[in-house]
Coordinates of C-alpha atoms in Angstrom, one line a residue:
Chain A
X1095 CA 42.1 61.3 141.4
X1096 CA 40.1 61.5 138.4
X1097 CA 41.2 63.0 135.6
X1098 CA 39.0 65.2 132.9
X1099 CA 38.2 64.3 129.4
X1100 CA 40.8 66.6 128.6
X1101 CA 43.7 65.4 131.2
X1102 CA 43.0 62.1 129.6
X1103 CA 43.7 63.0 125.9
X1104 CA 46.9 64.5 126.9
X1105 CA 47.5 61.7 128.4
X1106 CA 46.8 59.4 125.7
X1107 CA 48.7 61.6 123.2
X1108 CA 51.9 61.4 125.2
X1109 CA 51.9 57.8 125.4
X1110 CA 51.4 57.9 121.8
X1111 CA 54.2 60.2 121.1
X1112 CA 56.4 58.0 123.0
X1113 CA 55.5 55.1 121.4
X1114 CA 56.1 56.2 118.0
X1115 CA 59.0 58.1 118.8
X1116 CA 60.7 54.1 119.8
X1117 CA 59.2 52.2 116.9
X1118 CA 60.7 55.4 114.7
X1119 CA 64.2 54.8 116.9
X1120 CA 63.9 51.0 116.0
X1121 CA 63.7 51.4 112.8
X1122 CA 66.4 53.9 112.3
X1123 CA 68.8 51.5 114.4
X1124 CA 70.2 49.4 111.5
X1125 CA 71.1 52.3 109.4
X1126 CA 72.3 54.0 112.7
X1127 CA 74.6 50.4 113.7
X1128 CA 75.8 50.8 109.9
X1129 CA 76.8 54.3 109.8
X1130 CA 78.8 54.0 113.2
X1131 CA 80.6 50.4 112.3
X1132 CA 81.4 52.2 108.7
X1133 CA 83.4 55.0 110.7
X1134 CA 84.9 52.7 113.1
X1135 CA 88.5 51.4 112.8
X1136 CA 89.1 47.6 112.3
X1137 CA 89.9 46.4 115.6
X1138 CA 86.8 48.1 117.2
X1139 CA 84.3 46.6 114.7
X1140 CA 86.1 42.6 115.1
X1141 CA 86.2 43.3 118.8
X1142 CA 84.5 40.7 121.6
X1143 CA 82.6 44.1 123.2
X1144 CA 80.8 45.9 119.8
X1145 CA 79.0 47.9 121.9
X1146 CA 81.9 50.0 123.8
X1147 CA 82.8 53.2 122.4
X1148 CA 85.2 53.2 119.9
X1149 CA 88.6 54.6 120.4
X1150 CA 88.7 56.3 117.6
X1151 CA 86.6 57.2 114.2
X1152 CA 87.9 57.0 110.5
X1153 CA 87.2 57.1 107.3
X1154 CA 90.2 54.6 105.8
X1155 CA 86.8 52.1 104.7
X1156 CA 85.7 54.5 102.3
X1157 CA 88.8 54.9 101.4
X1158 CA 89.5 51.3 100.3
X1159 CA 85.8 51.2 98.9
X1160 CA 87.4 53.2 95.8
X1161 CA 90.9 52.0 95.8
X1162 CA 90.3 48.3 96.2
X1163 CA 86.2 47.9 95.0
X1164 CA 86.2 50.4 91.7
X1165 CA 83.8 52.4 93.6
X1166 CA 84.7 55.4 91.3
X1167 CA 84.0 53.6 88.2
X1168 CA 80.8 51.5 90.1
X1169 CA 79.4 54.8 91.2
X1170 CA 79.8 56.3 87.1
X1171 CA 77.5 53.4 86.3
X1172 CA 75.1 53.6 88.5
X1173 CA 74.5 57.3 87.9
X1174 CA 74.4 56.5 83.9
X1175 CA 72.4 54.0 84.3
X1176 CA 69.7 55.6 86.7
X1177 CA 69.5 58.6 84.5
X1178 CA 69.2 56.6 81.5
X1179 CA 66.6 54.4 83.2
X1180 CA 64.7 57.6 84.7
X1181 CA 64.8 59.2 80.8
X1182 CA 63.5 56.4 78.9
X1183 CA 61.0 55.3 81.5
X1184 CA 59.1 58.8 82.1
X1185 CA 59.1 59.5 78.1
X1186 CA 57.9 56.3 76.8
X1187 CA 55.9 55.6 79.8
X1188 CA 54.5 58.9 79.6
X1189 CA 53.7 59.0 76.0
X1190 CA 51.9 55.5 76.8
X1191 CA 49.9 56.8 79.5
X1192 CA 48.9 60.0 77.9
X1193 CA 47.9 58.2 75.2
X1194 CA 45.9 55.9 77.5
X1195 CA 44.4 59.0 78.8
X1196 CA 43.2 60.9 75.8
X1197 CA 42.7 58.4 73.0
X1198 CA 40.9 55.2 74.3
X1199 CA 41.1 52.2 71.5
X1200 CA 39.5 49.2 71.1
X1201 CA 41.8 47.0 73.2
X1202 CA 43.1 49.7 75.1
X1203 CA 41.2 47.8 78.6
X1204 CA 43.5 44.7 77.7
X1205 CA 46.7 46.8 77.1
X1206 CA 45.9 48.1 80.5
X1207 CA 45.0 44.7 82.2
X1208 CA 48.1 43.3 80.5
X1209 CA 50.1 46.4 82.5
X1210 CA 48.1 45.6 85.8
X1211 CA 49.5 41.7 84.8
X1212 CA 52.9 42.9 84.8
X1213 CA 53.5 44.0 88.0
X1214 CA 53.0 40.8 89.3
X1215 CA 55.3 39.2 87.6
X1216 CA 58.5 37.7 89.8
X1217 CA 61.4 40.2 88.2
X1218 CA 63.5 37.3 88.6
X1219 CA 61.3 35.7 86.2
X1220 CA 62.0 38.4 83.6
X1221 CA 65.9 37.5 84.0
X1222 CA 65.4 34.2 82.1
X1223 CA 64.2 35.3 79.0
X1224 CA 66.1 38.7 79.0
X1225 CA 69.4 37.0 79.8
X1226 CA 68.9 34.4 76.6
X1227 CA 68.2 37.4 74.4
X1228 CA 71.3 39.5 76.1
X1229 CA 73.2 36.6 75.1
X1230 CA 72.5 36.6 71.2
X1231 CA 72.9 40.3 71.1
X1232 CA 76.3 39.9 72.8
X1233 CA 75.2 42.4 75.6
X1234 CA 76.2 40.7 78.6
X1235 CA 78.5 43.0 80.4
X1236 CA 76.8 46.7 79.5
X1237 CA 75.4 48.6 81.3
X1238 CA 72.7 48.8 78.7
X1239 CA 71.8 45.6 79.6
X1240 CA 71.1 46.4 82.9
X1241 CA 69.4 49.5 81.7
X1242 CA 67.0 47.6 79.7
X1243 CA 66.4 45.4 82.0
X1244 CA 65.0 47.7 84.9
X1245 CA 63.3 49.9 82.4
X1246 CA 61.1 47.0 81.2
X1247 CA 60.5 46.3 84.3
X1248 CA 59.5 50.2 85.6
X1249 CA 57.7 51.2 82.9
X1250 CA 54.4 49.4 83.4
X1251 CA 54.5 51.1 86.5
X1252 CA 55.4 54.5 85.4
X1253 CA 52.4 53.8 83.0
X1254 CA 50.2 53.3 85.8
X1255 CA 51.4 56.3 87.9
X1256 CA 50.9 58.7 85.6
X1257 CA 47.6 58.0 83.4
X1258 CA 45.4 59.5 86.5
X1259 CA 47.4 62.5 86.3
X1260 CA 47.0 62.9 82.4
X1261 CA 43.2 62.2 83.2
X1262 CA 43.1 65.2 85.5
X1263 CA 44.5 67.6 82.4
X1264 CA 41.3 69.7 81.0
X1265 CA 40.9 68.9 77.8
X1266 CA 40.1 72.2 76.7
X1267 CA 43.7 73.3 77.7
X1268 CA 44.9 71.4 75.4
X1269 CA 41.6 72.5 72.9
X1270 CA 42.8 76.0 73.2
X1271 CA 46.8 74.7 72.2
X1272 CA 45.5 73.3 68.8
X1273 CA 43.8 75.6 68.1
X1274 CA 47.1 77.9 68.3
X1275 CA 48.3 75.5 65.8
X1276 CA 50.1 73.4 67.9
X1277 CA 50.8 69.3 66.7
X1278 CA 49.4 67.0 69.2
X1279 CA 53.3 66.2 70.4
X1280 CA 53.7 69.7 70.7
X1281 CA 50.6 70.2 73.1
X1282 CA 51.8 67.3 74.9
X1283 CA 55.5 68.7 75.6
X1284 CA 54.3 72.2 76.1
X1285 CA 51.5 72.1 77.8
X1286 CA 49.9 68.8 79.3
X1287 CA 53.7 67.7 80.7
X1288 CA 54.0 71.3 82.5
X1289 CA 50.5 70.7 83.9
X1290 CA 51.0 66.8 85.1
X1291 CA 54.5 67.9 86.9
X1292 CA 53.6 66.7 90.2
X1293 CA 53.0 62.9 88.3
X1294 CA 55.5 63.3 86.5
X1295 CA 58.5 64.0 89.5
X1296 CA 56.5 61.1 91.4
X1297 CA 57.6 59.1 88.2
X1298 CA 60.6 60.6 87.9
X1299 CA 61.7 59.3 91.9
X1300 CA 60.4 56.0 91.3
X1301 CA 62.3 55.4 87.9
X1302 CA 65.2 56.9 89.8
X1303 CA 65.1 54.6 92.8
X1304 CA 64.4 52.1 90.4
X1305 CA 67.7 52.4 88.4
X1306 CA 70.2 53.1 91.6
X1307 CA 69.1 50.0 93.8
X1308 CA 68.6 47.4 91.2
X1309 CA 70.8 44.8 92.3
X1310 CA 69.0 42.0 90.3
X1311 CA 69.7 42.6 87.0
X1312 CA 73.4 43.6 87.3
X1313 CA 74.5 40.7 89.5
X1314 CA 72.7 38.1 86.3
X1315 CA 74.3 40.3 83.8
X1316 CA 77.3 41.4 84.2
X1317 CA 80.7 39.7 85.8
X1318 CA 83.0 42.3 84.3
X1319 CA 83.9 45.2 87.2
X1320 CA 84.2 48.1 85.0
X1321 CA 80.4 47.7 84.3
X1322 CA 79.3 47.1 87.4
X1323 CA 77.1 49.4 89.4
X1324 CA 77.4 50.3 93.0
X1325 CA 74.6 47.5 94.0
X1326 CA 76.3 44.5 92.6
X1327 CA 80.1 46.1 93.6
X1328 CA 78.9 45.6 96.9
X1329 CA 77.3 42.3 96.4
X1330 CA 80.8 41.2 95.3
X1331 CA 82.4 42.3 98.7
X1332 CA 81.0 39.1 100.3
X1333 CA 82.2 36.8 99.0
X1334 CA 85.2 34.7 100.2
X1335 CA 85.9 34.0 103.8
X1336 CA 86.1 37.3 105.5
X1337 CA 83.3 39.4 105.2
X1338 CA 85.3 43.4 105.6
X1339 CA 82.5 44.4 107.4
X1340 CA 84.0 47.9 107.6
X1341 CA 84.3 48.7 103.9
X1342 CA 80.8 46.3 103.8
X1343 CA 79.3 49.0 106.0
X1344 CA 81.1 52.4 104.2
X1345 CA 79.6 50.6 100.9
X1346 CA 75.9 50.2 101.7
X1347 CA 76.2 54.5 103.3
X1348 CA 77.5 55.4 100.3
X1349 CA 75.0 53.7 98.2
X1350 CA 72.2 54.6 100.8
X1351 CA 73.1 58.4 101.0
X1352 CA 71.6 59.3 97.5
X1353 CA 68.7 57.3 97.7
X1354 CA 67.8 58.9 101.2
X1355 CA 68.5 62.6 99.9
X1356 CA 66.3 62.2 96.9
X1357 CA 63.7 60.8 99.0
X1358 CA 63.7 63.3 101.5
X1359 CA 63.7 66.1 98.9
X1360 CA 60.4 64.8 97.1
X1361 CA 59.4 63.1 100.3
X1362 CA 55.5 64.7 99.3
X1363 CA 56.0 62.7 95.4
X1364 CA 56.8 60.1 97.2
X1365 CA 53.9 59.4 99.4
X1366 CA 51.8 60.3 96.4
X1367 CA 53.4 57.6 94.4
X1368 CA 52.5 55.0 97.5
X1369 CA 49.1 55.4 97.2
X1370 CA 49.0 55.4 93.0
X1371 CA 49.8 52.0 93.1
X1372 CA 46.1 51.6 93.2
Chain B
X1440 CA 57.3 43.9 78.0
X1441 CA 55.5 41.5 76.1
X1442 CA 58.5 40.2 74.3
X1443 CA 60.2 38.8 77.4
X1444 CA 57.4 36.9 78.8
X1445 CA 56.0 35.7 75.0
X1446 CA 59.9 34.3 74.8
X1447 CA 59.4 33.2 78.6
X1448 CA 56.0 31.1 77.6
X1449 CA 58.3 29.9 74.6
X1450 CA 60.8 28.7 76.9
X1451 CA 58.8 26.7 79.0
X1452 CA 58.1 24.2 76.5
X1453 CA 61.7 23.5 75.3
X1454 CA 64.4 21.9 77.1
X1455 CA 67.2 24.4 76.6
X1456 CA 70.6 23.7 78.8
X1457 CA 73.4 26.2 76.7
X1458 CA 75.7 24.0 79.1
X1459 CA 75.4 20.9 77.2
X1460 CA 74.2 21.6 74.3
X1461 CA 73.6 24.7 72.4
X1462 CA 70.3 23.5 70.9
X1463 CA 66.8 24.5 72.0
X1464 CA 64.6 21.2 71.6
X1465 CA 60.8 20.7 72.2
X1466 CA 59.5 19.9 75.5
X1467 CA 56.0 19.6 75.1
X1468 CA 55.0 19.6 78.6
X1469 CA 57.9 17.8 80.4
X1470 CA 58.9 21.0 82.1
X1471 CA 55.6 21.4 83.9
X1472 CA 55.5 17.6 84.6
X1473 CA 59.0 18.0 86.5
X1474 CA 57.3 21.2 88.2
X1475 CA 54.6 19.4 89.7
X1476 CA 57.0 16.3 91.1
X1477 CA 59.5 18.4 92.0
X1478 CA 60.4 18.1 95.7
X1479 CA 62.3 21.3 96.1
X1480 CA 60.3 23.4 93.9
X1481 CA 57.8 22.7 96.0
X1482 CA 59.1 23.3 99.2
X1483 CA 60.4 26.5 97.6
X1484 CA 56.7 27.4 97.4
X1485 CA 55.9 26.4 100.9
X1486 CA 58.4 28.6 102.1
X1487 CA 57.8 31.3 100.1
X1488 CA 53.9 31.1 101.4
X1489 CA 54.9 30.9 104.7
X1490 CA 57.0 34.1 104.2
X1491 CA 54.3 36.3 102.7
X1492 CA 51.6 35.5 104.9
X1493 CA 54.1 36.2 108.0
X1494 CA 55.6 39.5 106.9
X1495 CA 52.4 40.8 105.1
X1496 CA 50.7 39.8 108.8
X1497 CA 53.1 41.7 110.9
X1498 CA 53.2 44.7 108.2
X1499 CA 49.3 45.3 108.0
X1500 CA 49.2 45.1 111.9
X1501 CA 51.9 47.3 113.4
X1502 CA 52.0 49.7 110.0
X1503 CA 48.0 50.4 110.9
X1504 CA 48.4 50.7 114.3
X1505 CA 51.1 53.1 114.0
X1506 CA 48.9 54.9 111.4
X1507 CA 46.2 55.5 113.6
X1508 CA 48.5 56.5 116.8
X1509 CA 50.6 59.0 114.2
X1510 CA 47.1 60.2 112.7
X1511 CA 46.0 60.9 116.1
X1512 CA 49.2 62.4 117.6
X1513 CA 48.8 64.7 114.7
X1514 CA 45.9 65.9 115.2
X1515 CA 46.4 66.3 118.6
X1516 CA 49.5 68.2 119.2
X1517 CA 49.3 71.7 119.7
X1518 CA 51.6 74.4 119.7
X1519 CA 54.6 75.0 116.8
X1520 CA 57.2 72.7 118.1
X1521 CA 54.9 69.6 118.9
X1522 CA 53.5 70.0 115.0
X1523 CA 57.5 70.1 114.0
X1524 CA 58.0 66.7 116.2
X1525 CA 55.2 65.0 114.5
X1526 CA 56.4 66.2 110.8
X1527 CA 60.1 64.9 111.7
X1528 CA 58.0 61.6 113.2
X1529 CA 56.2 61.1 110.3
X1530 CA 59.4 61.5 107.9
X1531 CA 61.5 59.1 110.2
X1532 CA 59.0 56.4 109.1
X1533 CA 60.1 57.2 105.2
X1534 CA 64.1 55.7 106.3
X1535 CA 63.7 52.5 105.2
X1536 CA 61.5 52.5 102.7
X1537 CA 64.6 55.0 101.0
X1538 CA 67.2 52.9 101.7
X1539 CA 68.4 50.0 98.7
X1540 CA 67.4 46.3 99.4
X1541 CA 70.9 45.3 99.6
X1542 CA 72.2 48.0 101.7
X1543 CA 69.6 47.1 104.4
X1544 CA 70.4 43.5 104.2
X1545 CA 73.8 44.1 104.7
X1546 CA 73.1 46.4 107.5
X1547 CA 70.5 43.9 109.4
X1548 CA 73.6 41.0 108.5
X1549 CA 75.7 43.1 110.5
X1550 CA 73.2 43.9 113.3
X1551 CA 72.3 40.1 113.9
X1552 CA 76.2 38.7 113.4
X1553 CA 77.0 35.7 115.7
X1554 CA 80.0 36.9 116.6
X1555 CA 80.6 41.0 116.1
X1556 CA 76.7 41.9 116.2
X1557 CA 75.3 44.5 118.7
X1558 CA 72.0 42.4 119.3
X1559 CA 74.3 39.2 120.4
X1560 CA 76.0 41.6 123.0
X1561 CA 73.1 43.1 123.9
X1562 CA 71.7 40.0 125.2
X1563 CA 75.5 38.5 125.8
X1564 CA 75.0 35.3 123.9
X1565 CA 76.3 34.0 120.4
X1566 CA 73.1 33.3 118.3
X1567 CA 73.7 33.0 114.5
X1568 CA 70.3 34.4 113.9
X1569 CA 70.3 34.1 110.4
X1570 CA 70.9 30.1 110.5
X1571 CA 68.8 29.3 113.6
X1572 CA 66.2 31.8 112.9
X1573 CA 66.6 32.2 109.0
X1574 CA 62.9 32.6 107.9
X1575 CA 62.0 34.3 111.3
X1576 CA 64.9 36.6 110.3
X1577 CA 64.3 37.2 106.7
X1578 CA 60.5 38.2 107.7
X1579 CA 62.0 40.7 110.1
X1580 CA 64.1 42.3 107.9
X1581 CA 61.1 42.5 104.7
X1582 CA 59.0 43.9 107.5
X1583 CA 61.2 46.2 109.0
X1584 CA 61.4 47.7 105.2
X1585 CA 58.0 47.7 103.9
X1586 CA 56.3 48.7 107.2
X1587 CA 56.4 52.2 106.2
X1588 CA 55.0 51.8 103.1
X1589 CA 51.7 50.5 105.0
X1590 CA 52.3 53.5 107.5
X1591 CA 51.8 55.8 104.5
X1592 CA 48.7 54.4 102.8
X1593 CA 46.7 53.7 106.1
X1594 CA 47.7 57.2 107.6
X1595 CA 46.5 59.0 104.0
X1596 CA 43.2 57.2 104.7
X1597 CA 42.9 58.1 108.8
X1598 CA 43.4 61.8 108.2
X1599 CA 41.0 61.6 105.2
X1600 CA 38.0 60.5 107.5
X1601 CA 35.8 63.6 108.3
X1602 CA 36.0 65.3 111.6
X1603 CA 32.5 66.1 112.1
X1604 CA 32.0 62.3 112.7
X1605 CA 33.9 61.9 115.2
X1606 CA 32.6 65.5 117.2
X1607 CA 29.1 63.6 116.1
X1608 CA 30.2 61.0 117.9
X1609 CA 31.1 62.2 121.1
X1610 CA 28.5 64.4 121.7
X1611 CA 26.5 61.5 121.2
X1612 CA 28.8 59.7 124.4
X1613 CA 31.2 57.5 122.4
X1614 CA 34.3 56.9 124.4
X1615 CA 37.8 56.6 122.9
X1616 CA 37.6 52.8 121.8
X1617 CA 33.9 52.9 120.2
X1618 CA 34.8 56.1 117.8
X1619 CA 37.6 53.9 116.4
X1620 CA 36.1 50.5 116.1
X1621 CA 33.3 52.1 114.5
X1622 CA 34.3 54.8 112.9
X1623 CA 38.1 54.8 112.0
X1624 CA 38.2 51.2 111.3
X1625 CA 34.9 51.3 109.0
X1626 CA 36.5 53.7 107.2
X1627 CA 40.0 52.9 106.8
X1628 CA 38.8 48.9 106.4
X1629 CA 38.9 48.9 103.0
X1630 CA 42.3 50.8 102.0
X1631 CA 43.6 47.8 104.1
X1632 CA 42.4 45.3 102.6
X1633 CA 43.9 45.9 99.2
X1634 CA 47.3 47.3 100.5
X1635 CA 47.6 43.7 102.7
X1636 CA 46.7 42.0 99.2
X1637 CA 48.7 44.5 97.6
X1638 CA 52.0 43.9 99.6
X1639 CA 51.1 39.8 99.6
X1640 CA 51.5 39.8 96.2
X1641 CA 54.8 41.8 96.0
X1642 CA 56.3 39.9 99.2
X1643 CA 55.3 36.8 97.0
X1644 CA 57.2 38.3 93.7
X1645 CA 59.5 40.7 95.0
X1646 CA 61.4 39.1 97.5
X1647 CA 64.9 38.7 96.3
X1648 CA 67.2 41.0 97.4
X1649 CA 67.7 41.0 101.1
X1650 CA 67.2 37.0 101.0
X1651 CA 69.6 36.6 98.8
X1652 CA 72.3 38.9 100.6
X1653 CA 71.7 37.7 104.2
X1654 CA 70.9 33.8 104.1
X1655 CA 71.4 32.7 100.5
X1656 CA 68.2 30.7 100.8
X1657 CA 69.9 29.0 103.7
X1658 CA 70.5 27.3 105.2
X1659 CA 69.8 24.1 103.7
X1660 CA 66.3 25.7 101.3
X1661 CA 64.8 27.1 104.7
X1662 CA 64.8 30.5 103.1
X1663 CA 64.8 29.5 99.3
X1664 CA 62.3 31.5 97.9
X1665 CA 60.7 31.0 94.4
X1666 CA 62.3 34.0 93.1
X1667 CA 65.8 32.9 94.3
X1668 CA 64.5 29.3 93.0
X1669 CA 64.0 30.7 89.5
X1670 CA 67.2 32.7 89.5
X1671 CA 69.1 29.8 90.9
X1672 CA 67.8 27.2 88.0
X1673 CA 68.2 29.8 85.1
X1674 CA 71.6 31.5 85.8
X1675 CA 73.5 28.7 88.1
X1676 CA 72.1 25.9 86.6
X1677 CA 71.6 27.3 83.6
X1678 CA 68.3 25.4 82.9
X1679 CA 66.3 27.8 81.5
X1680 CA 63.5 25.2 80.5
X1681 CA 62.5 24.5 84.1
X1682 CA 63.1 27.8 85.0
X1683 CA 60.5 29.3 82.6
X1684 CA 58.2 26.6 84.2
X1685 CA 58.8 28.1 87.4
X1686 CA 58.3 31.6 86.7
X1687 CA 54.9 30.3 84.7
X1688 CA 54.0 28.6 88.0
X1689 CA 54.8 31.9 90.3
X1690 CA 53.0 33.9 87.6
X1691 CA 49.7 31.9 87.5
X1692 CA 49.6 31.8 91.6
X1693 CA 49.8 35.7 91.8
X1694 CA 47.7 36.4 88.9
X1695 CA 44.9 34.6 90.1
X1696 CA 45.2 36.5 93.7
X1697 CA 45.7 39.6 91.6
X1698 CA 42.1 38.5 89.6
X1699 CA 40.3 37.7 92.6
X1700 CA 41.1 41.3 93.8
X1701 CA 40.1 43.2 90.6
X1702 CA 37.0 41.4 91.0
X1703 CA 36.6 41.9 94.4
X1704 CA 37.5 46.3 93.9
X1705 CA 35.3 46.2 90.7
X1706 CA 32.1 44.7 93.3
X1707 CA 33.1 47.4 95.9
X1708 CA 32.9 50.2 93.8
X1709 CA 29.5 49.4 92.1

């Protein structure tokens, strides 16, 4: 039997769907495997069968995540220091870019190669010199460290992100706000930021993610718990000889959980943002 | 910005060691003369080579693929709940790019344990992937990740190609396979090219994370990538003379990959 040009596209877009419905199943199997050993009880996940059904589920691992691994106070910095991380990157970064935007300089094509240059450099690179200068300022074991750290790091990128956006502004918008008197910072705040809104939430979910999964510059920084943030709390659970892969698991959900909500939410930003790499 | 890497250039040419002594002293270039005879350095670049290429290789392939079959699924499906299943496919692909570095790490460590790992029961054997298979391992797990990402960028550019070609096309007898090597891939040819140099150059900086968290650079330096080199010198070693030299070294090799692509964008576009 012969089947029509249409028969054969069905066809073809089946198989399709199937196929990306398993690579999308593959992917998700990790996370999946992690979610289910984190509710598991202890003798089901150090058990010779780890596929069986478990007999039971708990929660006691996220339990222990916060009365053994200062979860509480790990989770307090990790908010503080994504917030502060998100603030001073999308300010700064976009002043920088609007700037970029509206009032080209002499020297302004370096500045921009030099930001181009930056995201190439190895952020393990930037430890060395940032962990000598958090030494003389005696700032080893802050969270500002940390916070310093990843916003040096995320800016040149914020930079990047946003200048096309500032770009797309009309001019005479901001034309007409002068002319009502306005101070250029105050046409900036009141009316190019409003306009460049989908850049900036793009900015403001990369600065975010940025800030809650940096694991590099806690772990250099800071050895003291109580300024640890969730990332390097859970980097600390593996050490010794017995990795507690149940309260190993329980941490990584928790820490995933926020990341994957925000993402969802501005799941359109973030796409955007993808593709303003370049 | 600047300030770290201008203190990072100054670095390079001291010999500075806070563990025995306190005092920065002038290097000239010794630091780069170690660099270039150092055996594990350079091995630590060999690997880290051999990484990028690999993951970047299997990202650009199976993230493009899956582009086109999602872009074409897309367009295909008809009716309210097939356009549904193809939003909730094309958001599955976002998982995990959203999840943290070290939370996937953890999770893969878990999925590919010798002894309590589903994969190991699934085929009944006992294989401590992440010793036997380390680099093999660690280029899953970077793919697995940053697959999406490539997903993203290449579908952006299928659904951006114009319709009319391919209806063009087929009137004009093209069958399934000639519209897509010579339209679609045309098209969407150079979007890949500079996300594959894109991701090469942050597989080549980037990679820290989920090497550090699974193998360690294990075992032996089979996994010991130049950022987990650098770290390793600075902060364990506490040498931060050599370890400037080896950030210098990483930053020279991706900034003159990251030249030769401005170049190369800058003679495409004119």
């Amino acid at each position: 039997m012969k089947l029509t040009r249409q028969g054969r596209k069905r066809v073809f877009t089946v198989a399709n769907g199937v196929i990306l419905t398993v690579v999308a199943l593959l992917m998700a199997l990790p996370l999946v495997w992690m979610a289910l050993t984190s509710l598991k009880a202890d003798p089901d996940i150090f058990s010779a069968t780890p596929l069986a059904a478990p007999e039971s589920l708990t929660l006691e691992h996220y339990e222990v995540l916060f009365s053994k691994f200062h979860f509480g106070q790990a989770s307090i910095n990790s908010v503080l220091i994504a917030a502060a991380t998100t603030l001073i990157s999308v300010l700064l970064g976009g002043l920088a870019a609007y700037g970029f935007a509206r009032y080209p300089w002499r020297g302004a094509g370096i500045a921009i190669a030099f930001l181009m240059v930056a995201r190439m450099v190895t952020p393990a690179s930037l430890v060395v010199p940032l962990y000598a200068i958090m030494r003389t300022l005696g700032l080893l074991n802050s969270v500002t460290s940390v916070v310093v750290g990843v916003t040096a790091l995320n800016l040149p990128f914020v930079v990047w992100i946003l200048r096309p956006f500032f770009e797309s502004v009309p001019v005479e918008v901001e034309e007409a706000g002068e002319l009502d008197g306005l101070t250029p910072l105050k046409v900036f705040f009141r009316i190019v930021l409003p306009l460049a809104k989908p850049g900036i939430m793009t900015a403001v979910l990369y600065s975010f993610l940025a800030g809650w999964t940096d694991l590099l510059f806690p772990m250099t920084f800071v050895t003291a718990p109580d300024a640890m943030p969730l990332t390097s709390a859970l980097l600390q659970m593996q050490t010794g000889y017995k990795i507690y892969w149940g309260e190993v698991m329980a941490g990584g959900i928790y820490l995933t959980v926020p990341a994957l909500i925000i993402c969802f939410a501005l799941q359109k930003h973030l796409v955007k943002g993808l593709r303003a790499g370049f | 910005m600047a300030y770290p890497v201008g203190y990072l250039l100054y670095l390079a040419f001291h010999t500075y060691r806070p563990l025995s002594s306190s005092e920065m002293k002038p290097a000239g270039l010794q630091n780069f003369a170690w660099l270039i005879t150092d055996e594990s350095t350079n091995r630590s670049l060999a690997v880290t080579l051999k990484f990028t290429v690999a993951s970047v290789t299997i990202e650009m392939v199976v993230g493009t693929v899956c582009a086109v079959l999602l872009a074409q699924f897309m367009l295909a499906v008809k009716g309210r709940l097939g356009r549904i299943y193809s939003r909730v496919l094309g958001s599955a692909y976002i998982l995990p790019f959203a999840v943290p570095a070290i939370a996937g790490a953890f999770a893969w460590k878990m999925v590919l344990d010798a002894q309590f790992g589903p994969l190991n029961a699934m085929l009944d054997r006992h294989t401590p992937w992440l010793v036997d298979y380390a680099l093999a391992a660690v280029v899953v797990i970077d793919a697995w990740k940053m697959t999406p990402f490539v997903i993203f960028v290449v579908l952006a550019a299928v659904l951006s190609i114009e319709p009319t070609q391919y209806e063009a096309a087929e009137l004009d007898g093209a069958g399934a396979w000639r519209r897509f090597t010579h339209i679609t891939l045309p098209s969407i040819l150079p979007v890949v090219t500079i996300t594959a140099a894109f991701r090469a150059v942050d597989a080549f900086t980037k990679v820290f994370d989920t090497v550090f968290a699974t193998t360690g650079g294990g075992p032996g330096s089979d996994t010991r990538m130049l950022p987990l080199m650098i770290w390793r010198t600075a902060i364990t070693n506490l040498d931060f003379g050599h370890a400037a030299a080896q950030a210098i070294e990483a930053l020279l090799i991706s900034l003159v990959f990251g030249v030769a692509l401005l170049i190369n964008q800058r003679r495409g576009r004119s």
